[in-house]
Coordinates of C-alpha atoms in Angstrom, one line a residue:
Chain A
M1 CA 24.5 37.4 23.4
T2 CA 24.6 37.8 19.7
A3 CA 22.6 40.8 18.7
N4 CA 19.7 39.0 16.5
P5 CA 17.3 41.8 15.2
Y6 CA 14.7 39.2 14.9
Q7 CA 15.0 37.8 18.8
A8 CA 12.6 40.3 20.6
S9 CA 9.5 39.8 17.9
R10 CA 10.9 35.7 18.2
Y11 CA 10.4 35.8 22.1
A12 CA 6.8 37.6 21.7
A13 CA 5.5 35.4 19.3
D14 CA 7.0 32.8 21.4
A15 CA 4.6 34.7 24.4
A16 CA 1.4 34.3 22.7
F17 CA 1.6 31.6 22.0
M18 CA 2.1 29.9 25.3
T19 CA -0.9 32.2 26.5
F20 CA -2.7 30.9 24.0
I21 CA -1.9 27.2 24.1
A22 CA -2.6 28.4 27.9
A23 CA -6.4 29.8 27.6
V24 CA -7.1 26.7 25.5
M25 CA -6.4 24.3 28.9
A26 CA -7.7 26.5 31.0
F27 CA -11.1 26.5 28.8
L28 CA -11.2 22.9 29.0
Y29 CA -9.5 21.9 32.9
V30 CA -10.7 24.6 35.0
P31 CA -13.9 23.7 35.6
I32 CA -13.2 20.0 36.1
W33 CA -10.9 20.8 38.6
V34 CA -13.4 23.5 40.4
L35 CA -15.3 20.2 40.9
I36 CA -12.7 18.4 42.2
A37 CA -11.9 21.5 44.7
F38 CA -15.4 21.6 45.8
S39 CA -15.7 18.2 45.8
F40 CA -13.0 18.0 49.2
N41 CA -14.9 20.9 50.9
S42 CA -15.9 21.5 54.0
S43 CA -18.7 23.7 52.9
R44 CA -22.0 22.8 51.6
S45 CA -22.0 26.4 50.1
L46 CA -20.0 26.8 46.7
S47 CA -18.1 29.9 47.0
W48 CA -14.6 30.5 46.6
P49 CA -12.4 30.3 48.6
P50 CA -12.8 26.4 49.9
T51 CA -13.7 26.6 53.5
G52 CA -11.4 23.2 54.5
F53 CA -10.7 19.5 53.5
T54 CA -13.6 17.0 54.0
L55 CA -13.7 13.5 52.8
D56 CA -17.6 13.3 54.2
W57 CA -19.5 14.2 50.9
Y58 CA -17.2 11.2 49.7
A59 CA -18.2 9.1 53.2
K60 CA -22.2 10.3 52.3
L61 CA -21.8 8.7 48.6
A62 CA -20.6 4.8 50.2
T63 CA -23.6 4.1 51.9
N64 CA -26.0 5.6 49.2
D65 CA -27.4 2.4 47.8
G66 CA -29.6 4.7 44.5
L67 CA -26.4 6.1 44.1
H68 CA -24.5 2.7 43.9
A69 CA -28.2 0.9 42.4
A70 CA -27.3 3.9 39.9
I71 CA -24.2 3.2 39.1
R72 CA -24.2 -0.4 39.0
N73 CA -27.1 -0.1 35.7
S74 CA -25.0 2.5 34.0
F75 CA -22.4 -0.1 33.9
Y76 CA -24.6 -3.1 32.9
V77 CA -26.0 -0.3 30.4
A78 CA -22.4 0.3 29.0
T79 CA -21.4 -2.6 28.9
G80 CA -24.3 -4.7 27.0
A81 CA -24.6 -2.1 24.7
T82 CA -20.4 -1.8 23.5
I83 CA -20.9 -5.6 23.2
L84 CA -24.2 -5.1 21.1
T85 CA -22.2 -2.4 19.0
L86 CA -19.2 -4.6 18.5
L87 CA -20.8 -7.4 17.8
I88 CA -23.0 -6.2 14.8
G89 CA -20.5 -2.8 14.1
V90 CA -17.2 -4.9 13.2
P91 CA -18.8 -7.3 10.9
A92 CA -20.3 -4.9 9.4
A93 CA -17.2 -2.6 8.5
L94 CA -15.4 -5.9 7.5
A95 CA -18.9 -6.1 5.3
I96 CA -18.5 -2.6 4.0
H97 CA -14.6 -3.3 3.4
K98 CA -14.0 -6.8 1.7
F99 CA -17.2 -6.8 -0.1
D100 CA -19.3 -5.9 -3.2
F101 CA -22.3 -5.1 -3.2
P102 CA -25.8 -4.1 -4.3
G103 CA -26.5 -1.3 -2.4
K104 CA -23.1 -1.1 -0.7
T105 CA -23.2 2.9 -0.3
L106 CA -27.3 2.7 0.7
F107 CA -25.8 0.5 3.3
R108 CA -23.1 2.1 4.4
R109 CA -25.0 5.5 4.4
L110 CA -27.8 4.5 6.7
I111 CA -25.2 3.0 9.0
L112 CA -24.3 5.7 9.9
L113 CA -27.2 7.8 9.9
P114 CA -28.3 7.8 13.7
I115 CA -25.1 9.1 15.0
T116 CA -26.2 12.0 13.4
L117 CA -29.9 11.6 14.7
P118 CA -30.6 13.5 17.8
G119 CA -30.9 11.1 21.0
I120 CA -34.6 12.1 21.3
V121 CA -35.7 11.3 18.2
T122 CA -34.0 8.0 18.4
G123 CA -35.7 7.7 21.9
I124 CA -39.3 7.9 20.8
S125 CA -39.2 5.6 17.3
M126 CA -37.8 3.0 19.9
L127 CA -40.5 3.8 22.1
N128 CA -43.1 3.3 20.1
V129 CA -41.6 0.1 18.6
S130 CA -41.7 -1.0 21.8
K131 CA -44.9 -0.2 22.2
L132 CA -45.6 -1.9 19.3
I133 CA -44.5 -5.2 19.7
N134 CA -45.5 -5.3 23.2
V135 CA -41.5 -5.6 25.1
P136 CA -41.7 -4.0 28.2
L137 CA -39.4 -0.9 29.1
S138 CA -36.0 -2.1 31.3
L139 CA -32.7 -1.6 30.9
E140 CA -32.0 -4.1 28.2
T141 CA -34.1 -1.7 25.8
V142 CA -32.1 0.9 27.1
I143 CA -29.2 -0.8 25.6
A144 CA -30.7 -1.6 22.0
G145 CA -31.4 2.2 22.5
H146 CA -27.8 3.0 23.1
A147 CA -26.9 0.7 20.8
T148 CA -28.7 1.6 17.3
A149 CA -26.6 5.4 18.0
L150 CA -22.9 3.7 18.7
I151 CA -23.5 0.9 15.7
G152 CA -22.2 4.2 13.8
V153 CA -19.3 5.0 15.6
V154 CA -18.0 1.9 15.7
V155 CA -18.6 1.0 12.4
T156 CA -17.0 4.7 11.4
Q157 CA -13.6 3.8 12.8
V158 CA -13.1 -0.2 12.3
Y159 CA -13.9 1.1 7.8
A160 CA -11.4 3.8 8.3
R161 CA -8.1 2.4 9.9
L162 CA -9.3 -1.3 7.2
Q163 CA -9.2 1.0 5.1
R164 CA -5.3 2.4 6.1
L165 CA -4.6 -1.4 5.9
P166 CA -2.8 -2.5 2.4
G167 CA -4.9 -4.9 0.7
S168 CA -1.7 -7.3 -0.4
L169 CA -1.4 -7.8 3.2
D170 CA -4.1 -10.2 3.0
E171 CA -3.1 -11.5 0.0
A172 CA 0.2 -12.4 1.2
A173 CA -1.1 -14.3 4.3
L174 CA -2.9 -15.8 1.1
D175 CA 0.1 -16.6 -0.6
L176 CA 2.2 -17.7 1.9
G177 CA -1.1 -20.8 2.5
A178 CA -3.2 -19.3 4.9
G179 CA -7.2 -19.9 3.9
P180 CA -9.5 -16.3 4.6
W181 CA -10.7 -16.5 7.9
R182 CA -6.7 -18.1 9.4
S183 CA -5.4 -14.7 7.6
F184 CA -8.7 -12.4 8.7
F185 CA -7.5 -13.8 12.7
D186 CA -3.8 -13.6 12.0
I187 CA -3.2 -10.7 9.9
T188 CA -6.4 -8.4 9.6
L189 CA -8.0 -8.3 13.7
P190 CA -4.2 -7.8 15.5
N191 CA -4.0 -4.7 12.7
I192 CA -7.9 -3.9 13.5
R193 CA -7.4 -4.5 17.7
S194 CA -6.9 -1.0 18.4
A195 CA -9.6 0.1 16.8
I196 CA -11.5 -2.0 17.4
I197 CA -10.2 -1.2 21.4
S198 CA -10.9 2.3 20.4
A199 CA -14.2 2.2 19.4
G200 CA -15.5 0.4 22.7
L201 CA -14.4 2.4 25.1
L202 CA -15.2 4.9 23.6
S203 CA -18.9 3.1 23.3
F204 CA -18.8 2.8 26.3
V205 CA -18.4 6.3 27.9
L206 CA -21.0 8.1 25.2
S207 CA -23.2 4.7 26.5
F208 CA -22.5 5.5 30.1
D209 CA -23.6 8.8 30.1
E210 CA -26.2 8.8 27.6
I211 CA -29.6 10.5 29.4
P212 CA -32.2 11.4 25.8
V213 CA -32.6 7.5 25.0
T214 CA -32.1 6.6 28.3
Y215 CA -34.6 8.8 29.3
F216 CA -37.4 7.1 27.6
L217 CA -36.3 4.0 27.3
T218 CA -35.9 2.9 30.7
G219 CA -38.0 1.0 32.9
R220 CA -37.9 1.6 37.2
D221 CA -34.5 1.5 36.4
N222 CA -32.5 4.3 36.4
T223 CA -28.8 5.3 35.2
L224 CA -26.2 7.0 36.6
P225 CA -26.8 10.5 34.4
M226 CA -30.4 10.3 35.4
Y227 CA -30.0 10.1 39.2
I228 CA -27.7 12.9 38.6
Y229 CA -30.1 14.7 36.9
S230 CA -32.7 13.7 39.3
T231 CA -30.7 15.2 42.6
L232 CA -30.2 17.8 40.8
R233 CA -33.2 19.9 41.3
R234 CA -32.4 19.8 44.6
G235 CA -29.6 22.1 43.5
I236 CA -25.9 21.4 42.9
T237 CA -24.8 19.6 46.5
P238 CA -20.5 18.4 46.9
E239 CA -22.0 14.8 47.3
I240 CA -22.7 15.4 43.4
N241 CA -19.3 16.9 42.5
A242 CA -17.4 13.3 44.4
V243 CA -19.9 10.8 42.0
G244 CA -18.2 13.7 39.2
T245 CA -14.8 13.4 40.9
I246 CA -14.9 9.2 40.9
I247 CA -16.0 9.7 36.8
V248 CA -13.7 12.1 36.2
L249 CA -10.6 9.4 38.3
I250 CA -12.4 6.1 36.3
S251 CA -12.2 8.0 32.8
F252 CA -8.4 9.0 33.8
V253 CA -7.6 5.1 34.1
L254 CA -9.4 4.4 31.4
I255 CA -7.9 6.8 28.9
C256 CA -4.4 5.6 30.6
I257 CA -5.0 1.8 29.9
S258 CA -6.1 2.6 26.3
V259 CA -2.8 4.7 25.4
M260 CA -1.0 1.7 27.0
G261 CA -2.2 -0.8 25.3
T262 CA -1.9 0.9 22.1
K263 CA 2.1 1.7 22.5
E264 CA 2.6 -1.3 24.1
R265 CA 0.8 -3.1 21.1
D266 CA 3.4 -0.8 18.5
Q267 CA 6.7 -1.0 20.4
K268 CA 6.4 -4.7 20.4
Chain B
M1 CA 13.9 -27.8 -19.6
A2 CA 10.5 -29.0 -18.2
T3 CA 7.9 -25.9 -18.6
I4 CA 6.7 -25.5 -15.1
I5 CA 4.4 -21.8 -16.4
E6 CA 1.9 -22.7 -19.5
L7 CA -0.5 -19.8 -19.7
D8 CA -3.0 -21.4 -22.4
H9 CA -5.4 -18.6 -24.5
I10 CA -5.4 -16.7 -21.0
S11 CA -7.9 -13.3 -20.8
K12 CA -9.7 -11.6 -18.9
Q13 CA -12.4 -9.4 -19.5
Y14 CA -13.3 -6.6 -16.7
G15 CA -16.5 -4.8 -18.6
P16 CA -18.2 -5.4 -21.9
D17 CA -15.6 -3.8 -24.5
I18 CA -12.2 -3.8 -21.6
L19 CA -10.0 -6.4 -21.8
G20 CA -7.0 -6.6 -19.6
V21 CA -5.4 -9.6 -20.9
D22 CA -5.9 -10.4 -24.6
D23 CA -5.8 -13.8 -25.7
I24 CA -2.0 -14.7 -24.3
S25 CA -0.2 -17.8 -24.7
L26 CA 3.4 -18.1 -23.2
N27 CA 5.3 -20.8 -21.6
V28 CA 7.8 -20.4 -18.3
E29 CA 10.8 -23.0 -18.5
D30 CA 11.8 -24.5 -14.7
G31 CA 14.9 -22.1 -13.7
E32 CA 14.0 -19.1 -15.6
F33 CA 14.2 -16.0 -15.4
V34 CA 11.2 -14.2 -17.1
T35 CA 10.2 -10.1 -17.0
L36 CA 7.4 -9.1 -18.6
L37 CA 7.8 -5.3 -19.6
G38 CA 5.2 -2.9 -20.8
P39 CA 3.4 0.5 -19.7
S40 CA 1.3 1.0 -16.8
G41 CA -2.1 -0.4 -18.3
C42 CA -0.3 -2.9 -20.2
G43 CA -2.1 -5.3 -18.9
K44 CA 1.6 -7.1 -16.9
S45 CA 0.4 -7.2 -13.1
T46 CA -2.8 -8.8 -14.1
L47 CA -0.9 -11.5 -15.9
L48 CA 1.0 -12.2 -13.0
R49 CA -2.1 -12.2 -10.4
M50 CA -3.9 -14.3 -12.0
I51 CA -0.7 -17.0 -12.3
G52 CA -0.8 -15.9 -8.2
G53 CA -4.3 -16.9 -7.8
F54 CA -5.9 -13.4 -7.2
E55 CA -7.6 -12.4 -10.0
E56 CA -9.1 -15.2 -12.1
P57 CA -8.7 -15.3 -16.4
T58 CA -12.3 -15.3 -17.5
G59 CA -10.7 -17.8 -20.7
G60 CA -8.0 -19.7 -21.1
C61 CA -6.5 -22.1 -18.2
I62 CA -3.2 -21.9 -16.2
R63 CA -1.6 -24.6 -15.7
L64 CA 1.4 -25.1 -12.7
A65 CA 4.1 -28.1 -13.6
G66 CA 1.4 -29.8 -15.6
E67 CA -1.6 -29.3 -13.3
D68 CA -4.6 -26.5 -14.0
V69 CA -4.7 -24.4 -11.3
T70 CA -6.8 -22.0 -13.7
F71 CA -9.2 -21.0 -10.3
S72 CA -7.2 -22.1 -7.6
P73 CA -6.5 -19.8 -4.4
P74 CA -3.5 -18.8 -4.1
Y75 CA -3.0 -20.5 -0.5
R76 CA -3.5 -23.9 -2.9
R77 CA -0.7 -22.7 -5.1
A78 CA 3.3 -23.9 -5.3
V79 CA 3.9 -20.1 -6.4
N80 CA 4.7 -17.6 -3.9
M81 CA 4.8 -13.6 -4.9
V82 CA 7.0 -10.2 -3.8
F83 CA 4.5 -7.5 -3.9
Q84 CA 5.0 -4.2 -4.8
D85 CA 4.7 -2.5 -1.2
Y86 CA 6.3 -5.9 0.4
A87 CA 3.3 -6.1 2.1
L88 CA 5.7 -7.7 5.2
F89 CA 3.2 -8.2 8.2
P90 CA 3.5 -5.2 11.0
H91 CA 2.6 -6.8 13.4
M92 CA 5.2 -9.5 13.4
T93 CA 8.9 -9.8 14.3
V94 CA 10.8 -10.4 10.6
G95 CA 11.3 -13.7 11.7
D96 CA 8.0 -14.2 13.1
N97 CA 7.0 -13.0 9.1
V98 CA 9.0 -15.4 7.1
A99 CA 8.4 -18.5 9.2
Y100 CA 4.6 -17.2 8.8
G101 CA 4.6 -19.6 5.7
L102 CA 6.0 -22.2 7.0
K103 CA 3.7 -22.5 9.8
L104 CA 1.3 -22.7 7.6
M105 CA 3.0 -25.8 5.8
G106 CA 3.0 -27.5 9.1
C107 CA 6.7 -27.9 9.4
S108 CA 8.1 -28.4 12.8
P109 CA 9.8 -25.7 15.1
R110 CA 12.7 -27.1 14.7
E111 CA 13.0 -27.2 10.7
I112 CA 11.5 -23.8 10.5
D113 CA 14.3 -22.3 12.6
T114 CA 16.3 -24.3 10.4
R115 CA 14.6 -23.0 7.1
V116 CA 14.0 -19.1 8.5
F117 CA 17.9 -19.3 9.2
D118 CA 18.7 -20.2 5.6
A119 CA 16.2 -17.6 4.1
L120 CA 17.7 -14.9 6.2
H121 CA 21.5 -15.5 5.6
L122 CA 21.0 -15.5 1.4
V123 CA 19.4 -12.4 2.1
G124 CA 21.9 -11.2 4.5
L125 CA 19.4 -10.5 7.5
Y126 CA 19.8 -13.0 9.8
D127 CA 20.5 -9.8 13.0
K128 CA 17.6 -7.8 12.2
L129 CA 15.1 -11.3 13.2
K130 CA 13.9 -9.7 16.2
L131 CA 13.2 -6.7 14.0
Y132 CA 10.0 -5.1 13.1
P133 CA 9.3 -4.2 9.6
H134 CA 9.0 -0.5 10.9
Q135 CA 12.8 -0.5 12.1
L136 CA 13.9 -1.3 8.5
S137 CA 15.3 -0.2 5.9
G138 CA 13.3 0.1 2.4
G139 CA 15.9 -2.3 0.8
Q140 CA 16.1 -4.4 4.0
R141 CA 12.3 -4.9 3.6
Q142 CA 12.9 -5.8 0.0
R143 CA 14.7 -8.4 1.4
I144 CA 13.0 -9.7 3.9
A145 CA 9.9 -9.5 1.2
L146 CA 12.0 -11.8 -1.1
A147 CA 13.0 -13.8 1.9
R148 CA 9.3 -15.0 3.3
A149 CA 8.9 -15.7 -0.4
I150 CA 11.4 -18.1 -1.3
V151 CA 11.2 -19.8 2.1
R152 CA 8.7 -22.4 1.1
R153 CA 10.4 -23.0 -1.7
P154 CA 7.8 -22.1 -4.3
K155 CA 7.8 -23.4 -8.0
V156 CA 7.7 -20.3 -9.0
L157 CA 8.3 -16.8 -7.4
L158 CA 6.0 -14.1 -8.9
L159 CA 7.6 -10.0 -8.4
D160 CA 5.2 -7.4 -8.5
E161 CA 8.1 -4.1 -9.7
P162 CA 10.1 -5.5 -6.3
L163 CA 12.6 -2.5 -7.1
S164 CA 10.2 0.4 -8.0
A165 CA 9.7 1.6 -4.4
L166 CA 13.4 2.2 -3.8
D167 CA 16.2 5.0 -5.0
A168 CA 17.8 5.2 -8.2
K169 CA 21.1 3.3 -6.2
L170 CA 19.4 1.0 -4.4
R171 CA 18.2 -0.2 -7.7
E172 CA 20.7 -0.9 -9.7
Q173 CA 22.4 -2.3 -6.8
M174 CA 19.5 -4.7 -6.4
Q175 CA 19.2 -5.7 -10.0
T176 CA 22.8 -7.4 -9.8
E177 CA 21.3 -9.5 -6.5
L178 CA 18.0 -9.8 -7.5
K179 CA 19.6 -11.7 -10.5
Q180 CA 22.4 -13.8 -8.3
L181 CA 19.8 -15.0 -5.7
Q182 CA 18.0 -16.1 -8.5
E183 CA 20.5 -18.5 -10.6
K184 CA 21.9 -19.5 -6.7
V185 CA 18.3 -21.1 -5.6
G186 CA 17.2 -21.5 -9.1
I187 CA 13.6 -20.6 -9.0
T188 CA 11.5 -19.9 -12.1
F189 CA 11.3 -16.2 -11.9
I190 CA 8.5 -13.9 -13.4
M191 CA 8.8 -10.5 -12.7
V192 CA 6.9 -7.0 -13.4
T193 CA 8.2 -4.3 -14.6
H194 CA 7.7 -1.2 -16.6
D195 CA 11.8 -0.3 -16.2
Q196 CA 14.0 -1.1 -19.3
T197 CA 16.6 -1.5 -17.6
E198 CA 15.5 -4.0 -14.6
A199 CA 14.0 -5.9 -17.6
L200 CA 17.5 -6.1 -19.6
V201 CA 19.2 -6.3 -16.5
M202 CA 17.8 -9.4 -14.6
S203 CA 16.2 -11.5 -17.5
D204 CA 16.5 -14.8 -19.3
R205 CA 14.3 -14.0 -21.8
I206 CA 11.8 -10.2 -21.8
V207 CA 8.2 -10.3 -22.8
V208 CA 7.4 -7.0 -23.6
M209 CA 3.4 -6.1 -23.9
E210 CA 1.4 -3.7 -25.4
K211 CA -2.4 -3.0 -24.7
G212 CA -3.3 -6.8 -22.7
R213 CA -0.7 -8.0 -26.1
I214 CA 2.5 -9.5 -26.3
A215 CA 4.7 -7.4 -28.4
Q216 CA 7.5 -8.9 -28.7
E217 CA 9.5 -12.4 -27.1
G218 CA 13.3 -13.3 -26.9
T219 CA 16.6 -12.7 -25.3
P220 CA 17.1 -9.4 -24.1
Q221 CA 19.7 -9.1 -27.2
Q222 CA 17.1 -10.4 -29.3
L223 CA 14.6 -7.4 -28.6
Y224 CA 17.3 -4.5 -28.2
D225 CA 19.4 -5.9 -31.4
H226 CA 15.8 -6.9 -33.1
P227 CA 12.7 -5.1 -32.2
A228 CA 10.0 -6.4 -34.4
S229 CA 7.8 -3.1 -33.7
R230 CA 8.3 0.7 -33.4
Y231 CA 6.6 -0.1 -30.0
V232 CA 9.4 -2.2 -28.7
A233 CA 12.0 -0.3 -30.6
N234 CA 10.8 2.5 -28.3
F235 CA 10.8 1.0 -24.8
I236 CA 14.1 -0.6 -25.4
G237 CA 16.7 1.8 -25.2
T238 CA 16.4 5.1 -27.3
T239 CA 15.8 5.4 -30.3
T240 CA 15.1 8.1 -33.0
F241 CA 12.7 7.6 -35.8
L242 CA 13.4 9.2 -39.1
P243 CA 10.8 8.5 -42.3
G244 CA 12.0 6.7 -45.1
V245 CA 11.1 5.3 -49.1
T246 CA 11.9 2.0 -49.8
E247 CA 14.3 2.5 -52.7
S248 CA 16.0 -0.8 -53.7
I249 CA 16.1 -4.1 -53.3
S250 CA 19.0 -6.8 -53.8
D251 CA 19.2 -9.5 -52.1
G252 CA 18.4 -9.4 -48.0
T253 CA 19.2 -6.1 -48.1
T254 CA 17.2 -2.7 -48.7
R255 CA 18.8 0.8 -49.2
I256 CA 15.9 3.6 -47.8
A257 CA 16.4 7.5 -49.4
I258 CA 16.2 9.2 -45.6
G259 CA 15.9 13.4 -46.0
G260 CA 19.1 14.2 -48.5
G261 CA 20.3 11.1 -48.6
A262 CA 20.1 7.1 -48.4
L263 CA 20.9 3.7 -45.8
D264 CA 21.3 0.2 -46.2
A265 CA 19.1 -2.1 -44.2
V266 CA 18.9 -5.5 -43.3
A267 CA 15.2 -5.4 -42.7
D268 CA 13.8 -8.6 -42.0
I269 CA 10.3 -7.8 -43.6
A270 CA 10.1 -8.4 -47.6
L271 CA 8.6 -4.6 -48.9
P272 CA 7.8 -3.5 -52.3
V273 CA 9.8 -1.1 -53.8
G274 CA 8.7 3.4 -53.2
E275 CA 6.8 1.7 -50.3
A276 CA 6.7 4.7 -47.3
V277 CA 8.5 3.2 -44.2
T278 CA 10.1 4.6 -40.8
I279 CA 13.4 3.9 -40.0
G280 CA 14.9 3.2 -36.3
L281 CA 19.0 4.0 -35.0
R282 CA 20.0 4.3 -32.3
P283 CA 22.0 6.9 -31.0
E284 CA 24.8 4.4 -29.8
K285 CA 24.8 2.7 -33.4
V286 CA 25.1 5.8 -35.0
R287 CA 28.9 6.5 -35.1
L288 CA 30.3 10.1 -36.3
L289 CA 33.1 9.7 -38.8
E290 CA 36.5 12.2 -38.6
E291 CA 37.0 14.2 -41.7
G292 CA 38.0 12.2 -44.7
E293 CA 37.3 9.1 -42.6
A294 CA 35.9 6.8 -45.6
S295 CA 33.3 4.4 -44.3
T296 CA 29.9 2.7 -46.4
N297 CA 26.3 3.8 -45.4
T298 CA 26.8 7.3 -44.8
L299 CA 24.8 10.7 -44.3
S300 CA 25.8 14.0 -43.6
G301 CA 24.2 16.4 -41.4
K302 CA 25.2 19.0 -39.4
I303 CA 25.3 20.0 -35.5
C304 CA 22.3 21.6 -33.9
E305 CA 22.6 19.8 -30.3
V306 CA 24.9 18.8 -27.8
I307 CA 23.9 17.1 -24.9
Y308 CA 26.3 16.4 -21.4
Y309 CA 25.9 13.2 -20.4
G310 CA 28.9 12.2 -18.4
L311 CA 29.8 9.2 -19.7
G312 CA 29.8 10.7 -23.5
L313 CA 28.2 13.9 -25.8
R314 CA 24.7 13.0 -27.8
L315 CA 24.9 15.4 -30.4
G316 CA 21.2 16.2 -31.8
I317 CA 22.1 15.7 -35.8
E318 CA 19.8 17.4 -38.7
L319 CA 19.9 15.9 -42.2
A320 CA 20.1 17.6 -45.3
G321 CA 16.3 16.8 -45.6
G322 CA 15.8 18.7 -42.1
A323 CA 14.8 15.3 -40.1
R324 CA 16.8 15.1 -36.9
L325 CA 18.6 12.0 -35.4
Y326 CA 21.4 11.6 -32.2
A327 CA 24.6 10.3 -32.2
D328 CA 26.7 9.3 -28.9
K329 CA 30.4 10.3 -29.5
L330 CA 32.2 8.9 -26.3
L331 CA 34.4 11.6 -24.4
P332 CA 38.4 10.6 -24.4
D333 CA 39.4 10.9 -20.6
T334 CA 39.8 14.4 -20.4
L335 CA 37.4 16.9 -22.3
S336 CA 38.6 19.8 -22.9
R337 CA 36.6 22.1 -25.1
S338 CA 38.1 20.8 -28.6
H339 CA 36.0 17.4 -28.5
V340 CA 32.8 19.2 -28.6
P341 CA 31.6 20.1 -31.5
P342 CA 30.1 23.6 -33.0
L343 CA 27.1 23.9 -33.2
G344 CA 26.2 24.1 -37.3
Q345 CA 29.6 22.5 -37.6
P346 CA 28.9 19.8 -40.8
V347 CA 29.1 16.1 -40.3
R348 CA 29.1 12.7 -41.7
L349 CA 27.9 9.5 -39.8
A350 CA 27.9 5.4 -40.3
V351 CA 25.6 3.0 -39.8
Q352 CA 26.2 -0.8 -40.0
P353 CA 22.6 -1.9 -42.5
H354 CA 21.6 -4.7 -39.5
N355 CA 21.7 -1.9 -36.9
V356 CA 19.4 0.0 -39.2
F357 CA 15.7 -0.8 -38.3
V358 CA 13.3 -0.8 -40.8
F359 CA 9.5 -0.7 -39.7
P360 CA 6.1 0.1 -41.9
G361 CA 4.5 2.6 -42.5
E362 CA 5.4 6.2 -42.0
V363 CA 6.2 8.2 -38.9
E364 CA 3.5 8.9 -35.8
A365 CA 3.4 11.8 -34.8

């Protein structure tokens, strides 16, 4: 090896950098690994080291009807809220991008405002409104409540993508004989599709684990986070850890799907 | 030749006082290569976009092959555009990009295949059929944009600064290539550029624009040899401007006093004697006289600057009155020190009277 006076300090710098990265990763992921580990632990108490491997907690989940209902409700709410936000948010983003109308800037700000509002405020105000117009609380009111906050997410993401799309693409389509609708479906939509999908996935996840708004707006039905929250009053059980592990798994699969989806599109 | 595009008193007003295009009338003949030349903000792009249908004029009328298309949307005009950023659809292959306009025309798949093949062959990129735009180089993208626009066989092809995104070497090559392509397909080209070389090399006719109006139009040679104004002389080619005063006028020749000497000029305009004028001289038209060489229409001064630019030398020469002009001197095969005149050396210059441009008014700072 040739003697390089900078070699040693470079190794030191590299080592320091790697340590830092490892620390950040640990900070992010150690809690999740602990959760997963305890979900397979045969002992009921949450103490290290684990006493043995078991699938009992998962078996227990399989027979828990209350939990099943909560999961179904959560999927129903998250799906409904995602569809509703996309139906409102995507056209809103297109309108802001494409048209100049009086009060456009105000509209842009106002549509983003609900994201910054604390969930509690959204929850209480929506509760007031539903009492006022006499709509009974149900999972549907939860969907409406989630949608108000999530529209901002969808509009921001889709609008940002539209802004990065050169205006000349749409003009080129018109130039080549496409009417405005044809140009939208042939050119604009395929180019913002991945933004819509990722905004939809994000909305789904945010809605899925939302508590404050749900707390105020749900009727007798419970969503999964509400259910977990209520069981926690009896302390953390390995059962809850098992639910958590399943959620981590599902999220991981969703992330993989969305990454593969965008990747495939880029290569095509 | 038939007129394909008629611009009839076209104006585009943006605000109460902002005129993008100011009452322009222009006819373009079938098969012509016309260039709109001017600095940014002169209205050339706006004019092109109005022909393409992307903007509507606030006054006047646009006719395409006799038909009024002033307010027709872009998808109802037999006109296609090559965009400055090419605007290739990123999610489609090269083949799909080129085929897109044909699909919308309702061509049969068989016809689409043949025409896409022909268009891509024309630009020499048939092997790139299955690639995506981001896999191509800038020059290749430019060619695909061209193929996509001409595949529909438009009556007129519009080109918005088509070469501006290419590097200098490629730009030069594409200039001749584009010109040859235009001659081959026989489609009328209207190009917008701010690059005078591009305009000179490619165009049949150049329209120089200034502040929304036409400053001068004509063949490249007409504009180069007879610029109608200081603006055109300055924009096309290099011109040094000197202050002068008309001394005497006799049958078409005006004698003009310039700092310590005088030059004869073939003036296109009638001027009274004793009038302050601006003289325009192109460095390549000013000839350095050898010692003792006799010539008419000469000036004398001394060398105050020497610029080497490969092809030759550009010499800055200070006249007796203090004014400075430039003269080009081509170099012999081998450059030796003796060919480079020393600073301060007195020299004599000669200019043909028809190469002396005379513009009314004093030199602007």
